[in-house]
Amino acid sequence: MAKRATATPIEAEEQRVLARERSTTRRAAHESEKAKQQQTVAYKTTRLQKTVKQKQTVMKRKPNQDAKVDWPKPVDMDRKINCLKNFIQHMSMDSLAESVCGICNVRRFKRDLRHVPLSKIPSIELLKIHPDLHNMIPKIQEINSFNSNESNVQSSTNNQSFTCINGMFFYEAGLYKTVDRKKRSLIHCGVCTECWSALTKEKLPKFSATNKVWMGDIPQQLQGLTIPEQRLIALYRHNSCIVKLHSPFHSTSTAQSALKGNCISFPQDVINIATTLPLELDDLCDSLKIIFVGSRMP
């Protein structure tokens, strides 16, 4: 029969001390965890109480708030009809019609121009052209009256784009004829906002022909020139000229997206330009390019 091992009194005492320490440690850990749980419960309880109080306060301040909320009502038929009428009116030909200012030849919406008789234009004497321009601009004729009983405005200048009335310069596209109550035919002029503002301030409009920004129409001999022909006589030269040839059939299958930009021109040396004219064929080919725009080769 085996003998059971016995511990000495010192070892037994050490074991009892270790057991008490472990028991104390476990008890302290359990109490700490219990305290944390109590703190968490107390914190949640406090938050819940505050939330309930806030909701009660809001309900007291705004009683039956939800009962007063109305859902958006359907749009009534009258409003729909008015919106449709406004759209049709703003997209009509009358609203989108364009006209030309008789002073600066700028194109604007007709509704943005002032249509007034020539006699009602303020500071109209500023539009008088210099006598030398009569010799510089060919075939210019003059009307000596604001009335046009004897002839049409267009026929007075031999189908030119300009006319001179009482020594003042106007563009034909901005002039039209009306009849007053006494059945007198009067010449009216469309005036843009910029020109009207300048004339009311007794200033010459910036882009008016009398401000020396226009010297007449292109002569008939120089109209319809090809690009190489224009380059032979041009005083300004561009680095490159891009010609885009599109397909005659407008469809998405042959279309191609592209970027559009501006060309920059710079003045030539006018004194020495005679030595470079006419341009050689190689010079034209260096700056003249042709691009075929499309989804496949032409």
Coordinates of C-alpha atoms in Angstrom, one line a residue:
M1 CA 0.0 0.0 0.0
A2 CA 1.5 3.3 -1.2
K3 CA 2.0 6.0 1.3
R4 CA 0.3 9.4 0.7
A5 CA 2.7 12.2 0.4
T6 CA 2.5 14.6 3.3
A7 CA 3.6 18.2 3.3
T8 CA 5.6 19.9 5.9
P9 CA 4.0 22.5 8.0
I10 CA 5.8 25.3 6.1
E11 CA 4.6 24.1 2.7
A12 CA 1.1 23.7 4.0
E13 CA 1.1 27.2 5.2
E14 CA 2.4 28.5 1.9
Q15 CA -0.4 26.7 0.0
R16 CA -3.0 28.2 2.2
V17 CA -1.6 31.7 1.6
L18 CA -1.7 31.2 -2.2
A19 CA -5.2 29.9 -2.0
R20 CA -6.4 33.0 -0.1
E21 CA -4.7 35.3 -2.5
R22 CA -6.3 33.6 -5.5
S23 CA -9.7 33.8 -3.8
T24 CA -9.2 37.5 -3.0
T25 CA -8.2 38.2 -6.6
R26 CA -11.2 36.4 -8.1
R27 CA -13.5 38.2 -5.7
A28 CA -12.0 41.6 -6.6
A29 CA -12.4 40.9 -10.3
H30 CA -16.0 39.9 -9.9
E31 CA -16.8 43.0 -7.9
S32 CA -15.1 45.2 -10.5
E33 CA -17.1 43.6 -13.4
K34 CA -20.3 44.0 -11.4
A35 CA -19.6 47.6 -10.7
K36 CA -19.0 48.2 -14.5
Q37 CA -22.3 46.6 -15.3
Q38 CA -24.1 48.7 -12.8
Q39 CA -22.5 51.9 -14.3
T40 CA -23.5 50.9 -17.8
V41 CA -27.1 50.2 -16.7
A42 CA -27.2 53.5 -14.9
Y43 CA -25.8 55.4 -18.0
K44 CA -28.3 53.8 -20.3
T45 CA -31.1 54.5 -17.9
T46 CA -30.1 58.1 -17.7
R47 CA -29.9 58.5 -21.5
L48 CA -33.3 56.9 -21.9
Q49 CA -34.8 59.2 -19.3
K50 CA -33.4 62.3 -21.1
T51 CA -34.7 61.1 -24.4
V52 CA -38.2 60.5 -23.0
K53 CA -38.1 64.0 -21.4
Q54 CA -37.0 65.6 -24.7
K55 CA -39.8 63.9 -26.6
Q56 CA -42.3 64.9 -24.0
T57 CA -41.1 68.5 -24.2
V58 CA -41.4 68.5 -28.0
M59 CA -44.9 67.1 -27.8
K60 CA -45.9 69.7 -25.3
R61 CA -44.6 72.5 -27.5
K62 CA -46.0 71.2 -30.8
P63 CA -49.2 69.3 -30.0
N64 CA -50.8 67.4 -33.0
Q65 CA -48.0 68.5 -35.4
D66 CA -48.3 65.4 -37.5
A67 CA -52.0 65.9 -37.9
K68 CA -51.4 69.3 -39.7
V69 CA -49.0 68.0 -42.3
D70 CA -50.6 67.9 -45.8
W71 CA -49.3 65.9 -48.7
P72 CA -48.5 67.8 -52.0
K73 CA -51.7 68.2 -54.0
P74 CA -51.9 67.3 -57.6
V75 CA -51.3 70.1 -60.1
D76 CA -54.6 71.5 -61.2
M77 CA -55.4 71.6 -64.9
D78 CA -55.4 75.4 -65.1
R79 CA -51.8 75.6 -64.0
K80 CA -50.8 73.0 -66.5
I81 CA -52.6 74.9 -69.3
N82 CA -50.9 78.1 -68.3
C83 CA -47.5 76.5 -68.3
L84 CA -48.1 75.0 -71.7
K85 CA -49.3 78.4 -73.1
N86 CA -46.2 80.1 -71.7
F87 CA -43.9 77.5 -73.3
I88 CA -45.6 77.7 -76.7
Q89 CA -45.5 81.5 -76.5
H90 CA -41.8 81.7 -75.6
M91 CA -40.9 79.1 -78.3
S92 CA -43.0 80.7 -81.0
M93 CA -41.5 82.3 -84.1
D94 CA -42.4 85.8 -82.9
S95 CA -40.5 85.3 -79.7
L96 CA -37.5 83.7 -81.5
A97 CA -37.5 86.1 -84.4
E98 CA -34.2 87.9 -85.0
S99 CA -33.4 91.3 -86.5
V100 CA -30.5 93.5 -87.3
C101 CA -29.4 96.7 -85.7
G102 CA -29.5 99.4 -88.4
I103 CA -26.5 101.2 -86.7
C104 CA -23.9 98.5 -85.9
N105 CA -25.4 95.6 -88.0
V106 CA -25.4 93.2 -85.0
R107 CA -28.0 90.5 -84.9
R108 CA -30.2 90.3 -81.9
F109 CA -33.6 88.9 -80.9
K110 CA -36.3 91.2 -82.3
R111 CA -37.8 91.7 -78.9
D112 CA -34.4 93.1 -77.6
L113 CA -34.3 95.8 -80.3
R114 CA -35.9 99.3 -80.2
H115 CA -37.9 99.9 -83.3
V116 CA -38.2 103.7 -83.7
P117 CA -38.6 106.1 -86.5
L118 CA -35.3 107.7 -87.7
S119 CA -36.5 111.1 -86.4
K120 CA -36.8 109.7 -82.9
I121 CA -33.2 108.4 -82.6
P122 CA -31.3 110.5 -80.0
S123 CA -28.2 112.3 -81.1
I124 CA -28.7 111.0 -84.7
E125 CA -26.3 113.7 -86.0
L126 CA -23.4 111.5 -84.6
L127 CA -24.1 109.0 -87.3
K128 CA -23.1 111.3 -90.1
I129 CA -20.3 109.9 -92.2
H130 CA -17.2 111.8 -93.4
P131 CA -17.5 113.3 -96.9
D132 CA -14.4 111.3 -98.0
L133 CA -16.3 108.1 -97.5
H134 CA -18.6 109.0 -100.3
N135 CA -15.7 108.6 -102.7
M136 CA -14.2 105.5 -100.9
I137 CA -17.5 103.5 -100.8
P138 CA -18.7 102.9 -104.4
K139 CA -22.3 103.3 -105.5
I140 CA -23.4 105.0 -102.3
Q141 CA -26.5 107.0 -102.8
E142 CA -28.3 109.3 -100.4
I143 CA -31.9 109.9 -99.4
N144 CA -32.7 113.4 -98.3
S145 CA -35.7 112.6 -96.2
F146 CA -36.8 110.3 -93.4
N147 CA -40.0 109.6 -95.4
S148 CA -40.0 107.1 -98.2
N149 CA -43.2 107.9 -100.1
E150 CA -41.5 108.0 -103.5
S151 CA -39.5 104.7 -103.4
N152 CA -38.6 101.7 -101.4
V153 CA -35.7 101.8 -99.0
Q154 CA -34.0 98.8 -100.7
S155 CA -34.2 100.3 -104.1
S156 CA -32.6 103.5 -103.1
T157 CA -29.1 102.0 -102.8
N158 CA -29.0 99.7 -105.8
N159 CA -29.3 96.5 -103.6
Q160 CA -26.3 97.5 -101.4
S161 CA -26.3 96.5 -97.7
F162 CA -26.0 100.2 -96.6
T163 CA -27.7 103.5 -97.2
C164 CA -27.1 107.1 -96.4
I165 CA -30.1 109.2 -95.2
N166 CA -29.5 112.9 -94.7
G167 CA -25.8 112.2 -94.5
M168 CA -26.2 109.5 -91.9
F169 CA -25.1 105.9 -92.4
F170 CA -27.5 103.0 -91.8
Y171 CA -27.5 99.3 -92.6
E172 CA -30.3 98.2 -94.9
A173 CA -31.1 95.1 -92.9
G174 CA -32.0 97.2 -89.9
L175 CA -34.4 99.5 -91.8
Y176 CA -38.0 98.9 -92.6
K177 CA -41.0 101.0 -93.8
T178 CA -44.2 101.6 -91.9
V179 CA -47.3 103.8 -92.5
D180 CA -48.5 106.2 -89.8
R181 CA -52.1 107.3 -89.1
K182 CA -51.9 110.0 -91.8
K183 CA -51.0 107.2 -94.3
R184 CA -47.4 108.6 -94.6
S185 CA -44.7 106.1 -95.2
L186 CA -41.9 106.4 -92.6
I187 CA -38.6 104.7 -92.3
H188 CA -38.0 102.9 -89.0
C189 CA -34.8 101.6 -87.6
G190 CA -34.0 98.7 -85.2
V191 CA -31.5 99.9 -82.6
C192 CA -29.7 97.5 -80.2
T193 CA -29.3 98.3 -76.5
E194 CA -25.6 99.2 -76.8
C195 CA -26.1 101.7 -79.6
W196 CA -29.2 103.2 -78.0
S197 CA -27.3 103.7 -74.7
A198 CA -24.4 105.3 -76.4
L199 CA -26.6 107.7 -78.4
T200 CA -28.6 108.7 -75.3
K201 CA -25.3 109.7 -73.7
E202 CA -24.4 111.7 -76.8
K203 CA -21.5 109.2 -77.7
L204 CA -20.7 107.6 -81.0
P205 CA -21.7 103.9 -80.9
K206 CA -18.5 101.7 -80.7
F207 CA -19.4 99.4 -83.6
S208 CA -21.2 101.8 -85.9
A209 CA -20.0 102.3 -89.4
T210 CA -19.4 106.0 -88.8
N211 CA -16.7 105.0 -86.3
K212 CA -14.5 103.8 -89.2
V213 CA -15.0 100.1 -88.5
W214 CA -16.4 99.3 -92.0
M215 CA -15.4 100.4 -95.4
G216 CA -18.2 98.9 -97.6
D217 CA -19.3 95.6 -99.0
I218 CA -16.9 93.1 -100.5
P219 CA -16.5 93.9 -104.2
Q220 CA -18.3 91.6 -106.5
Q221 CA -15.0 90.6 -108.1
L222 CA -13.7 89.3 -104.8
Q223 CA -16.8 87.4 -103.7
G224 CA -16.8 83.6 -103.8
L225 CA -13.0 83.3 -103.8
T226 CA -11.5 79.9 -103.0
I227 CA -9.2 79.5 -100.0
P228 CA -5.9 79.6 -102.1
E229 CA -7.2 82.7 -103.9
Q230 CA -8.0 84.4 -100.7
R231 CA -4.5 83.7 -99.4
L232 CA -2.9 85.2 -102.5
I233 CA -4.3 88.6 -101.7
A234 CA -4.7 88.5 -97.9
L235 CA -2.8 91.0 -95.8
Y236 CA -3.1 88.6 -92.8
R237 CA -1.9 85.0 -92.9
H238 CA -3.0 82.1 -90.7
N239 CA -0.7 79.3 -89.8
S240 CA -3.2 76.6 -90.9
C241 CA -6.6 76.3 -92.5
I242 CA -8.7 73.2 -91.7
V243 CA -11.5 72.2 -94.0
K244 CA -14.0 69.7 -92.7
L245 CA -16.0 67.7 -95.2
H246 CA -19.0 66.1 -93.7
S247 CA -21.1 63.3 -95.0
P248 CA -24.2 64.5 -96.9
F249 CA -26.3 62.0 -95.0
H250 CA -27.0 63.2 -91.5
S251 CA -27.1 60.0 -89.5
T252 CA -25.6 58.7 -86.3
S253 CA -23.8 55.9 -88.1
T254 CA -21.7 58.3 -90.2
A255 CA -21.3 61.0 -87.5
Q256 CA -18.2 61.6 -85.5
S257 CA -17.6 63.7 -82.5
A258 CA -15.0 66.5 -82.8
L259 CA -13.6 69.6 -81.1
K260 CA -14.1 73.0 -82.5
G261 CA -11.8 75.9 -81.9
N262 CA -10.7 79.3 -83.2
C263 CA -7.8 80.2 -85.5
I264 CA -5.4 83.0 -84.6
S265 CA -4.2 85.3 -87.4
F266 CA -1.3 87.8 -87.2
P267 CA -0.4 90.8 -89.4
Q268 CA 1.9 90.4 -92.3
D269 CA 4.9 92.6 -93.1
V270 CA 2.9 94.7 -95.6
I271 CA 6.1 96.4 -96.9
N272 CA 7.8 93.2 -97.9
I273 CA 4.6 91.2 -98.8
A274 CA 5.0 92.0 -102.5
T275 CA 8.1 89.8 -102.6
T276 CA 6.2 86.8 -101.4
L277 CA 3.2 87.1 -103.7
P278 CA 2.0 85.0 -105.3
L279 CA 2.6 82.2 -102.9
E280 CA 4.2 79.0 -104.1
L281 CA 2.4 75.8 -104.2
D282 CA 4.5 74.3 -101.4
D283 CA 3.7 77.2 -99.1
L284 CA 0.0 76.7 -99.7
C285 CA 0.2 72.9 -99.0
D286 CA 2.1 73.5 -95.8
S287 CA -0.8 75.4 -94.2
L288 CA -3.8 74.0 -96.1
K289 CA -5.1 70.7 -94.7
I290 CA -8.3 68.8 -95.5
I291 CA -10.0 66.5 -92.9
F292 CA -12.7 64.1 -93.8
V293 CA -15.1 63.9 -90.9
G294 CA -17.0 60.6 -90.6
S295 CA -16.9 57.1 -89.2
R296 CA -15.2 55.6 -92.3
M297 CA -13.1 56.5 -95.2
P298 CA -14.8 58.5 -98.0

